[in-house]
Amino acid sequence: MKSTLKRIGILTGGGDCPGLNAVIRSIAKPAMAQFGCTVIGILDGFEGLVEGRMRELTPRDVGGIVNLGGTILGTSNKGNPFQFPVETPHGVEVLDYSSQAIQNYRDWNLDALIAIGGDGTMHIVDRFTELGLNFIGVPKTIDNDLSATDVTFGYDSAVSVATEAIDRLHTTASAHHRVIVVEVMGRYAGWIALGSGIAGGADMILIPEIPFKWEKVYEHVLLRSKRGNRFSIICVAEGAKPAEGGVVVKEMDKKRTDPVRLGGIGDLVGRKIEEATGLETRVVVLGHVLRGGSPTPYDRILATRYGAMALELAAQGKFGYMVSLRGTEVVAVPVKEAILKLRTVPLDSQYIKSARAVGTVFGD
Ligand code: F6P
């Protein structure tokens, strides 16, 4: 393919997830070998773009990394150039450092920049596109909450880890006749809880899209106990909330692109169940374990397809687009479509219907 692309930048933004290195590899290898491009790795996400921390990648950097978790470039969820957190004598101030980022983009003579990230990253891609920079997005996140794509890579790996954990918790819960509450990540979407809850055969799944009633939760574990099922597994999304009440927030940090850090609903559910039912209850928070380790084969393949397509778009000069999975095909969609709204679980989803069909309850 003929292209004027000479220098291409890659960055990974937001929370890491398995598959980032597979994308980096499938952009950088053909960029170097087929297009004769210089590939610049931007370190630690947009923070590195603002601070000018970048380096040229070599074939050696990007070989043998398809199975490697994390990101060889580093990442950060604190470096939004348009709201850049700066320590001052008066505390943290959030300032617009986008012109600094643009200057670094120009100083490094980038013809295109591929940003791999979630919705925070796609918002930034959109803003730089509007300012005339040549950006392309690749959707990643374990949360699977990006619009305009059927799936983000990272989700399958997270569901696979959570499912294995639920399988293991089943045997110990059953041996001790306990209720075990498993809290999983996912922000304001219930995809991880739903996917792993279905695959792991959880008895109850609590997700943000279906606010739950405490009485229904107690009723179901007591019913199971009376029926002779002397244990219950409850898979709770970190963003799940009771019908009367809000999400449980672990921390607010204005340095982050999204200042709200969720966490703690698992403990609350566990404590309340034990108090209300007298059933012995334990709580397991899977947290960042879901983001660590090797990507599943599915995520490696999807990530490789995404990276290759992103490079093609760069070569065609198709900027302001995000690669996306639609059905079985990887296509390009305007990044604006991806940021319209968070992709939460639709209430008429077949996931929910099929889970209910096998007796899983949602606390509603
Ligand atoms: O977006 C990915 C994610 O893992 C969410 O599921 C979670 O709420 C958040 O990131 C945790 O962020 P941090 O890594 O900053 O604790």
Tab-separated table of C-alpha atoms and ligand atoms in Angstrom:
chain	number	residue	atom	x	y	z
A	1	MET	CA	0.000	0.000	0.000
A	2	LYS	CA	1.306	3.479	-0.937
A	3	SER	CA	1.333	5.943	1.955
A	4	THR	CA	3.001	9.160	2.986
A	5	LEU	CA	3.148	7.976	6.573
A	6	LYS	CA	6.692	8.354	7.885
A	7	ARG	CA	6.456	8.739	11.646
A	8	ILE	CA	3.721	7.240	13.731
A	9	GLY	CA	3.174	7.562	17.481
A	10	ILE	CA	1.489	5.023	19.773
A	11	LEU	CA	0.252	5.552	23.292
A	12	THR	CA	-1.739	3.546	25.800
A	13	GLY	CA	-4.047	5.608	28.044
A	14	GLY	CA	-6.184	4.930	31.125
A	15	GLY	CA	-6.176	1.732	33.162
A	16	ASP	CA	-4.192	-1.100	31.591
A	17	CYS	CA	-5.758	-4.322	30.389
A	18	PRO	CA	-4.536	-7.556	28.803
A	19	GLY	CA	-4.015	-7.165	25.045
A	20	LEU	CA	-2.381	-3.708	24.942
A	21	ASN	CA	0.959	-5.144	23.887
A	22	ALA	CA	-0.692	-7.234	21.188
A	23	VAL	CA	-2.080	-4.004	19.677
A	24	ILE	CA	1.253	-2.183	19.950
A	25	ARG	CA	2.912	-5.125	18.166
A	26	SER	CA	0.393	-5.288	15.356
A	27	ILE	CA	0.756	-1.570	14.670
A	28	ALA	CA	4.515	-1.342	15.032
A	29	LYS	CA	5.636	-4.491	13.201
A	30	PRO	CA	3.941	-3.751	9.852
A	31	ALA	CA	4.574	-0.005	10.261
A	32	MET	CA	8.298	-0.706	10.370
A	33	ALA	CA	8.506	-3.694	8.015
A	34	GLN	CA	5.934	-2.804	5.340
A	35	PHE	CA	5.717	0.991	5.468
A	36	GLY	CA	9.298	1.752	6.507
A	37	CYS	CA	7.930	4.005	9.266
A	38	THR	CA	9.643	5.239	12.374
A	39	VAL	CA	7.476	4.254	15.332
A	40	ILE	CA	7.505	6.464	18.409
A	41	GLY	CA	6.281	5.041	21.699
A	42	ILE	CA	4.810	7.686	23.994
A	43	LEU	CA	5.437	6.749	27.610
A	44	ASP	CA	2.760	6.658	30.314
A	45	GLY	CA	-0.168	7.721	28.176
A	46	PHE	CA	-1.106	11.355	27.671
A	47	GLU	CA	1.123	12.316	30.599
A	48	GLY	CA	4.075	11.376	28.378
A	49	LEU	CA	2.687	13.424	25.480
A	50	VAL	CA	2.403	16.528	27.685
A	51	GLU	CA	5.822	16.003	29.228
A	52	GLY	CA	7.541	14.995	25.963
A	53	ARG	CA	8.505	11.554	27.226
A	54	MET	CA	8.793	9.419	24.090
A	55	ARG	CA	11.242	7.061	22.428
A	56	GLU	CA	11.694	5.340	19.127
A	57	LEU	CA	10.632	1.689	19.219
A	58	THR	CA	12.747	-1.003	17.581
A	59	PRO	CA	11.644	-4.366	16.138
A	60	ARG	CA	13.168	-5.939	19.236
A	61	ASP	CA	10.875	-3.885	21.516
A	62	VAL	CA	7.767	-5.187	19.822
A	63	GLY	CA	8.726	-8.824	19.247
A	64	GLY	CA	7.494	-11.607	21.540
A	65	ILE	CA	4.953	-9.454	23.371
A	66	VAL	CA	1.636	-10.768	22.022
A	67	ASN	CA	1.079	-12.778	25.208
A	68	LEU	CA	2.358	-10.147	27.637
A	69	GLY	CA	-0.065	-8.343	29.993
A	70	GLY	CA	0.332	-4.669	30.954
A	71	THR	CA	1.878	-2.303	28.407
A	72	ILE	CA	5.515	-1.907	27.379
A	73	LEU	CA	4.804	1.849	27.068
A	74	GLY	CA	3.340	2.372	30.532
A	75	THR	CA	0.004	4.091	31.036
A	76	SER	CA	-1.739	6.576	33.295
A	77	ASN	CA	-5.270	7.626	34.071
A	78	LYS	CA	-4.122	11.014	35.357
A	79	GLY	CA	-2.750	12.815	32.335
A	80	ASN	CA	-5.690	14.335	30.445
A	81	PRO	CA	-3.897	17.217	28.624
A	82	PHE	CA	-7.057	19.340	28.725
A	83	GLN	CA	-7.367	18.912	32.507
A	84	PHE	CA	-3.802	18.278	33.548
A	85	PRO	CA	-3.216	17.946	37.305
A	86	VAL	CA	-0.352	20.083	38.568
A	87	GLU	CA	0.974	20.193	42.151
A	88	THR	CA	1.096	23.804	43.346
A	89	PRO	CA	1.804	25.313	46.795
A	90	HIS	CA	-2.019	25.579	47.134
A	91	GLY	CA	-2.644	21.904	46.353
A	92	VAL	CA	-3.491	20.206	43.076
A	93	GLU	CA	-4.620	22.530	40.285
A	94	VAL	CA	-6.157	21.230	37.075
A	95	LEU	CA	-4.862	23.197	34.062
A	96	ASP	CA	-5.109	23.033	30.258
A	97	TYR	CA	-1.794	21.667	28.949
A	98	SER	CA	-3.102	20.704	25.508
A	99	SER	CA	-0.872	23.230	23.710
A	100	GLN	CA	2.148	21.568	25.346
A	101	ALA	CA	0.957	18.185	24.054
A	102	ILE	CA	0.419	19.614	20.560
A	103	GLN	CA	3.889	21.146	20.613
A	104	ASN	CA	5.442	17.776	21.503
A	105	TYR	CA	3.426	16.074	18.758
A	106	ARG	CA	4.867	18.598	16.291
A	107	ASP	CA	8.419	18.548	17.708
A	108	TRP	CA	8.502	14.788	17.244
A	109	ASN	CA	7.211	15.204	13.656
A	110	LEU	CA	4.387	12.748	14.091
A	111	ASP	CA	2.256	12.135	10.992
A	112	ALA	CA	-0.288	10.200	13.050
A	113	LEU	CA	-0.885	9.088	16.619
A	114	ILE	CA	-2.770	5.926	17.566
A	115	ALA	CA	-4.207	6.107	21.072
A	116	ILE	CA	-5.284	2.842	22.677
A	117	GLY	CA	-7.704	3.438	25.528
A	118	GLY	CA	-11.180	3.579	26.983
A	119	ASP	CA	-13.781	6.311	26.955
A	120	GLY	CA	-11.543	8.906	28.674
A	121	THR	CA	-8.936	8.360	25.954
A	122	MET	CA	-11.538	8.526	23.163
A	123	HIS	CA	-12.781	11.894	24.471
A	124	ILE	CA	-9.202	13.183	24.252
A	125	VAL	CA	-8.774	11.687	20.749
A	126	ASP	CA	-11.906	13.553	19.699
A	127	ARG	CA	-10.689	16.887	21.080
A	128	PHE	CA	-7.256	16.636	19.429
A	129	THR	CA	-8.947	15.642	16.152
A	130	GLU	CA	-11.030	18.823	16.364
A	131	LEU	CA	-7.785	20.757	16.859
A	132	GLY	CA	-6.455	19.297	13.595
A	133	LEU	CA	-4.168	16.517	14.873
A	134	ASN	CA	-4.095	13.120	13.155
A	135	PHE	CA	-5.439	10.818	15.849
A	136	ILE	CA	-6.918	7.309	15.622
A	137	GLY	CA	-8.481	5.381	18.525
A	138	VAL	CA	-8.339	1.712	19.489
A	139	PRO	CA	-10.936	0.644	22.085
A	140	LYS	CA	-9.642	-1.154	25.158
A	141	THR	CA	-11.112	-1.710	28.574
A	142	ILE	CA	-12.008	-4.638	30.747
A	143	ASP	CA	-15.291	-2.786	31.436
A	144	ASN	CA	-16.580	-3.276	27.848
A	145	ASP	CA	-18.481	-0.007	28.226
A	146	LEU	CA	-17.533	1.804	25.019
A	147	SER	CA	-20.261	2.630	22.521
A	148	ALA	CA	-19.814	2.017	18.791
A	149	THR	CA	-18.097	-1.325	19.241
A	150	ASP	CA	-19.578	-4.693	20.157
A	151	VAL	CA	-16.572	-5.592	22.273
A	152	THR	CA	-13.438	-3.966	23.666
A	153	PHE	CA	-10.377	-6.141	24.021
A	154	GLY	CA	-9.515	-6.909	27.648
A	155	TYR	CA	-13.080	-7.839	28.514
A	156	ASP	CA	-12.722	-11.492	27.623
A	157	SER	CA	-9.550	-11.796	29.723
A	158	ALA	CA	-11.186	-10.144	32.739
A	159	VAL	CA	-14.250	-12.389	32.473
A	160	SER	CA	-12.035	-15.412	32.196
A	161	VAL	CA	-10.125	-14.509	35.416
A	162	ALA	CA	-13.350	-13.714	37.292
A	163	THR	CA	-14.951	-16.959	36.126
A	164	GLU	CA	-12.009	-18.996	37.354
A	165	ALA	CA	-12.237	-17.214	40.709
A	166	ILE	CA	-15.979	-17.956	40.962
A	167	ASP	CA	-15.323	-21.624	40.133
A	168	ARG	CA	-12.774	-21.798	42.933
A	169	LEU	CA	-15.036	-19.961	45.374
A	170	HIS	CA	-17.839	-22.439	44.675
A	171	THR	CA	-15.930	-25.339	46.170
A	172	THR	CA	-14.919	-23.520	49.352
A	173	ALA	CA	-18.370	-21.914	49.764
A	174	SER	CA	-19.986	-25.309	49.442
A	175	ALA	CA	-17.545	-26.970	51.851
A	176	HIS	CA	-18.214	-24.355	54.566
A	177	HIS	CA	-21.886	-23.711	53.766
A	178	ARG	CA	-21.201	-20.028	53.375
A	179	VAL	CA	-22.423	-17.125	51.327
A	180	ILE	CA	-19.538	-15.710	49.291
A	181	VAL	CA	-19.812	-12.263	47.738
A	182	VAL	CA	-17.405	-11.614	44.851
A	183	GLU	CA	-16.922	-7.969	43.874
A	184	VAL	CA	-15.682	-7.354	40.343
A	185	MET	CA	-14.692	-4.156	38.519
A	186	GLY	CA	-16.597	-2.626	35.611
A	187	ARG	CA	-17.338	0.978	36.645
A	188	TYR	CA	-20.920	1.919	35.789
A	189	ALA	CA	-21.536	-1.114	33.551
A	190	GLY	CA	-22.365	-4.637	34.674
A	191	TRP	CA	-20.709	-6.505	31.790
A	192	ILE	CA	-17.954	-8.184	33.800
A	193	ALA	CA	-20.292	-9.245	36.621
A	194	LEU	CA	-22.830	-10.489	34.121
A	195	GLY	CA	-20.363	-12.380	31.926
A	196	SER	CA	-18.485	-14.036	34.768
A	197	GLY	CA	-21.655	-14.548	36.818
A	198	ILE	CA	-23.247	-16.461	33.955
A	199	ALA	CA	-20.094	-18.426	33.103
A	200	GLY	CA	-19.378	-19.224	36.749
A	201	GLY	CA	-22.985	-20.086	37.593
A	202	ALA	CA	-23.389	-17.400	40.276
A	203	ASP	CA	-26.676	-17.677	42.176
A	204	MET	CA	-27.151	-13.929	42.197
A	205	ILE	CA	-25.696	-11.163	40.033
A	206	LEU	CA	-25.960	-7.519	41.078
A	207	ILE	CA	-25.294	-4.955	38.358
A	208	PRO	CA	-25.632	-1.162	38.122
A	209	GLU	CA	-28.315	-1.424	35.437
A	210	ILE	CA	-30.693	-3.265	37.820
A	211	PRO	CA	-30.788	-1.511	41.208
A	212	PHE	CA	-31.418	-4.237	43.786
A	213	LYS	CA	-33.708	-4.476	46.826
A	214	TRP	CA	-32.116	-5.636	50.067
A	215	GLU	CA	-35.154	-7.763	50.981
A	216	LYS	CA	-34.919	-9.668	47.683
A	217	VAL	CA	-31.241	-10.366	48.290
A	218	TYR	CA	-31.895	-11.733	51.808
A	219	GLU	CA	-34.931	-13.700	50.622
A	220	HIS	CA	-32.976	-15.499	47.939
A	221	VAL	CA	-30.047	-16.636	50.080
A	222	LEU	CA	-32.478	-17.786	52.792
A	223	LEU	CA	-34.582	-19.614	50.223
A	224	ARG	CA	-31.518	-21.413	48.882
A	225	SER	CA	-30.508	-22.337	52.387
A	226	LYS	CA	-34.003	-23.690	53.198
A	227	ARG	CA	-34.033	-25.651	49.920
A	228	GLY	CA	-30.886	-27.402	51.037
A	229	ASN	CA	-28.432	-25.404	48.872
A	230	ARG	CA	-26.283	-24.586	51.833
A	231	PHE	CA	-24.168	-21.979	50.078
A	232	SER	CA	-24.643	-19.048	47.704
A	233	ILE	CA	-22.328	-17.198	45.351
A	234	ILE	CA	-23.182	-13.566	44.679
A	235	CYS	CA	-21.298	-11.730	41.945
A	236	VAL	CA	-21.476	-7.971	42.510
A	237	ALA	CA	-20.348	-5.294	40.065
A	238	GLU	CA	-18.469	-2.468	41.783
A	239	GLY	CA	-21.054	-0.029	40.385
A	240	ALA	CA	-24.085	-1.994	41.645
A	241	LYS	CA	-26.405	-0.039	43.912
A	242	PRO	CA	-29.503	-0.614	46.009
A	243	ALA	CA	-32.777	0.817	44.711
A	244	GLU	CA	-32.694	3.261	47.617
A	245	GLY	CA	-29.153	4.524	47.656
A	246	GLY	CA	-26.189	5.292	45.459
A	247	VAL	CA	-22.935	3.682	44.375
A	248	VAL	CA	-20.245	3.037	46.969
A	249	VAL	CA	-17.244	5.290	46.358
A	250	LYS	CA	-13.832	4.279	47.655
A	251	GLU	CA	-12.027	7.519	46.900
A	252	MET	CA	-12.253	10.829	45.041
A	253	ASP	CA	-9.064	11.887	43.289
A	254	LYS	CA	-9.167	14.977	41.127
A	255	LYS	CA	-5.882	14.038	39.461
A	256	ARG	CA	-7.650	11.208	37.647
A	257	THR	CA	-9.428	11.655	34.308
A	258	ASP	CA	-12.421	10.136	36.112
A	259	PRO	CA	-12.109	11.413	39.702
A	260	VAL	CA	-14.461	8.757	41.145
A	261	ARG	CA	-12.890	5.465	42.251
A	262	LEU	CA	-15.598	2.900	42.950
A	263	GLY	CA	-15.282	0.039	45.437
A	264	GLY	CA	-16.784	-1.275	48.653
A	265	ILE	CA	-20.237	-2.497	47.594
A	266	GLY	CA	-19.101	-6.117	48.116
A	267	ASP	CA	-18.309	-5.462	51.784
A	268	LEU	CA	-21.610	-3.702	52.292
A	269	VAL	CA	-23.589	-6.547	50.689
A	270	GLY	CA	-21.680	-9.166	52.706
A	271	ARG	CA	-22.150	-7.339	56.004
A	272	LYS	CA	-25.848	-6.717	55.485
A	273	ILE	CA	-26.535	-10.330	54.436
A	274	GLU	CA	-24.804	-11.699	57.524
A	275	GLU	CA	-26.667	-9.286	59.822
A	276	ALA	CA	-30.060	-9.889	58.216
A	277	THR	CA	-29.921	-13.658	57.680
A	278	GLY	CA	-27.392	-14.956	60.202
A	279	LEU	CA	-25.718	-16.910	57.377
A	280	GLU	CA	-21.936	-16.939	57.549
A	281	THR	CA	-20.644	-14.691	54.760
A	282	ARG	CA	-17.284	-13.903	53.213
A	283	VAL	CA	-16.341	-11.195	50.729
A	284	VAL	CA	-13.705	-11.416	47.991
A	285	VAL	CA	-12.729	-8.330	45.993
A	286	LEU	CA	-11.051	-9.308	42.732
A	287	GLY	CA	-10.043	-5.729	41.835
A	288	HIS	CA	-6.908	-5.342	39.738
A	289	VAL	CA	-6.376	-9.109	39.494
A	290	LEU	CA	-8.875	-8.846	36.615
A	291	ARG	CA	-6.530	-6.544	34.706
A	292	GLY	CA	-3.321	-8.466	35.257
A	293	GLY	CA	-1.654	-11.365	33.486
A	294	SER	CA	-1.827	-12.682	29.943
A	295	PRO	CA	-4.614	-11.903	27.505
A	296	THR	CA	-6.878	-14.765	26.443
A	297	PRO	CA	-6.485	-16.028	22.852
A	298	TYR	CA	-9.702	-14.167	21.956
A	299	ASP	CA	-8.258	-10.868	23.193
A	300	ARG	CA	-4.899	-11.487	21.497
A	301	ILE	CA	-6.652	-12.052	18.170
A	302	LEU	CA	-9.022	-9.082	18.552
A	303	ALA	CA	-6.158	-6.815	19.652
A	304	THR	CA	-4.062	-7.911	16.658
A	305	ARG	CA	-6.943	-7.224	14.261
A	306	TYR	CA	-7.585	-3.826	15.875
A	307	GLY	CA	-3.921	-2.778	15.638
A	308	ALA	CA	-3.582	-3.838	12.006
A	309	MET	CA	-6.753	-1.956	11.063
A	310	ALA	CA	-5.673	1.162	12.993
A	311	LEU	CA	-2.441	1.254	10.992
A	312	GLU	CA	-4.385	0.863	7.748
A	313	LEU	CA	-6.544	3.845	8.712
A	314	ALA	CA	-3.435	5.901	9.457
A	315	ALA	CA	-1.979	4.948	6.063
A	316	GLN	CA	-5.237	5.998	4.361
A	317	GLY	CA	-5.257	9.298	6.267
A	318	LYS	CA	-8.568	8.396	7.911
A	319	PHE	CA	-8.226	10.325	11.155
A	320	GLY	CA	-10.762	10.936	13.911
A	321	TYR	CA	-11.877	7.305	13.647
A	322	MET	CA	-11.852	4.438	16.108
A	323	VAL	CA	-11.535	0.799	15.071
A	324	SER	CA	-14.485	-1.259	16.184
A	325	LEU	CA	-15.891	-4.774	16.102
A	326	ARG	CA	-19.285	-4.912	14.431
A	327	GLY	CA	-20.578	-8.466	14.324
A	328	THR	CA	-17.575	-10.411	13.087
A	329	GLU	CA	-15.905	-7.578	11.155
A	330	VAL	CA	-13.418	-4.972	12.332
A	331	VAL	CA	-14.502	-1.627	10.864
A	332	ALA	CA	-13.825	2.095	11.371
A	333	VAL	CA	-16.346	4.333	13.163
A	334	PRO	CA	-16.140	8.068	13.878
A	335	VAL	CA	-14.692	8.451	17.364
A	336	LYS	CA	-17.585	10.812	18.148
A	337	GLU	CA	-19.915	7.808	18.024
A	338	ALA	CA	-17.873	6.053	20.659
A	339	ILE	CA	-18.188	8.859	23.179
A	340	LEU	CA	-21.877	9.622	22.832
A	341	LYS	CA	-22.728	7.579	25.913
A	342	LEU	CA	-21.438	4.709	28.035
A	343	ARG	CA	-22.489	1.296	26.754
A	344	THR	CA	-24.247	-0.262	29.704
A	345	VAL	CA	-26.119	-3.584	29.693
A	346	PRO	CA	-29.528	-3.147	27.997
A	347	LEU	CA	-32.350	-4.327	30.233
A	348	ASP	CA	-33.700	-6.515	27.435
A	349	SER	CA	-30.277	-8.100	26.887
A	350	GLN	CA	-30.189	-11.822	26.104
A	351	TYR	CA	-27.466	-12.065	28.745
A	352	ILE	CA	-29.973	-11.074	31.423
A	353	LYS	CA	-32.777	-13.179	29.961
A	354	SER	CA	-30.659	-16.305	29.731
A	355	ALA	CA	-29.307	-15.840	33.257
A	356	ARG	CA	-32.838	-15.494	34.616
A	357	ALA	CA	-33.849	-18.574	32.613
A	358	VAL	CA	-31.369	-20.722	34.543
A	359	GLY	CA	-32.542	-19.359	37.888
A	360	THR	CA	-30.010	-16.586	38.527
A	361	VAL	CA	-31.584	-13.676	40.373
A	362	PHE	CA	-30.728	-9.992	40.091
A	363	GLY	CA	-32.128	-8.783	43.391
A	364	ASP	CA	-35.040	-6.941	41.747
B	1	F6P	O1	-11.712	1.136	33.682
B	1	F6P	C1	-10.995	0.036	34.134
B	1	F6P	C2	-11.043	-0.056	35.636
B	1	F6P	O2	-10.343	-1.216	36.030
B	1	F6P	C3	-12.441	-0.027	36.238
B	1	F6P	O3	-13.103	-1.263	36.140
B	1	F6P	C4	-12.140	0.404	37.647
B	1	F6P	O4	-13.242	1.058	38.234
B	1	F6P	C5	-10.988	1.362	37.465
B	1	F6P	O5	-10.391	1.064	36.224
B	1	F6P	C6	-9.965	1.269	38.563
B	1	F6P	O6	-9.014	2.271	38.360
B	1	F6P	P1	-7.594	2.307	39.083
B	1	F6P	O7	-6.671	1.396	38.311
B	1	F6P	O8	-7.186	3.714	38.993
B	1	F6P	O9	-7.762	1.814	40.489
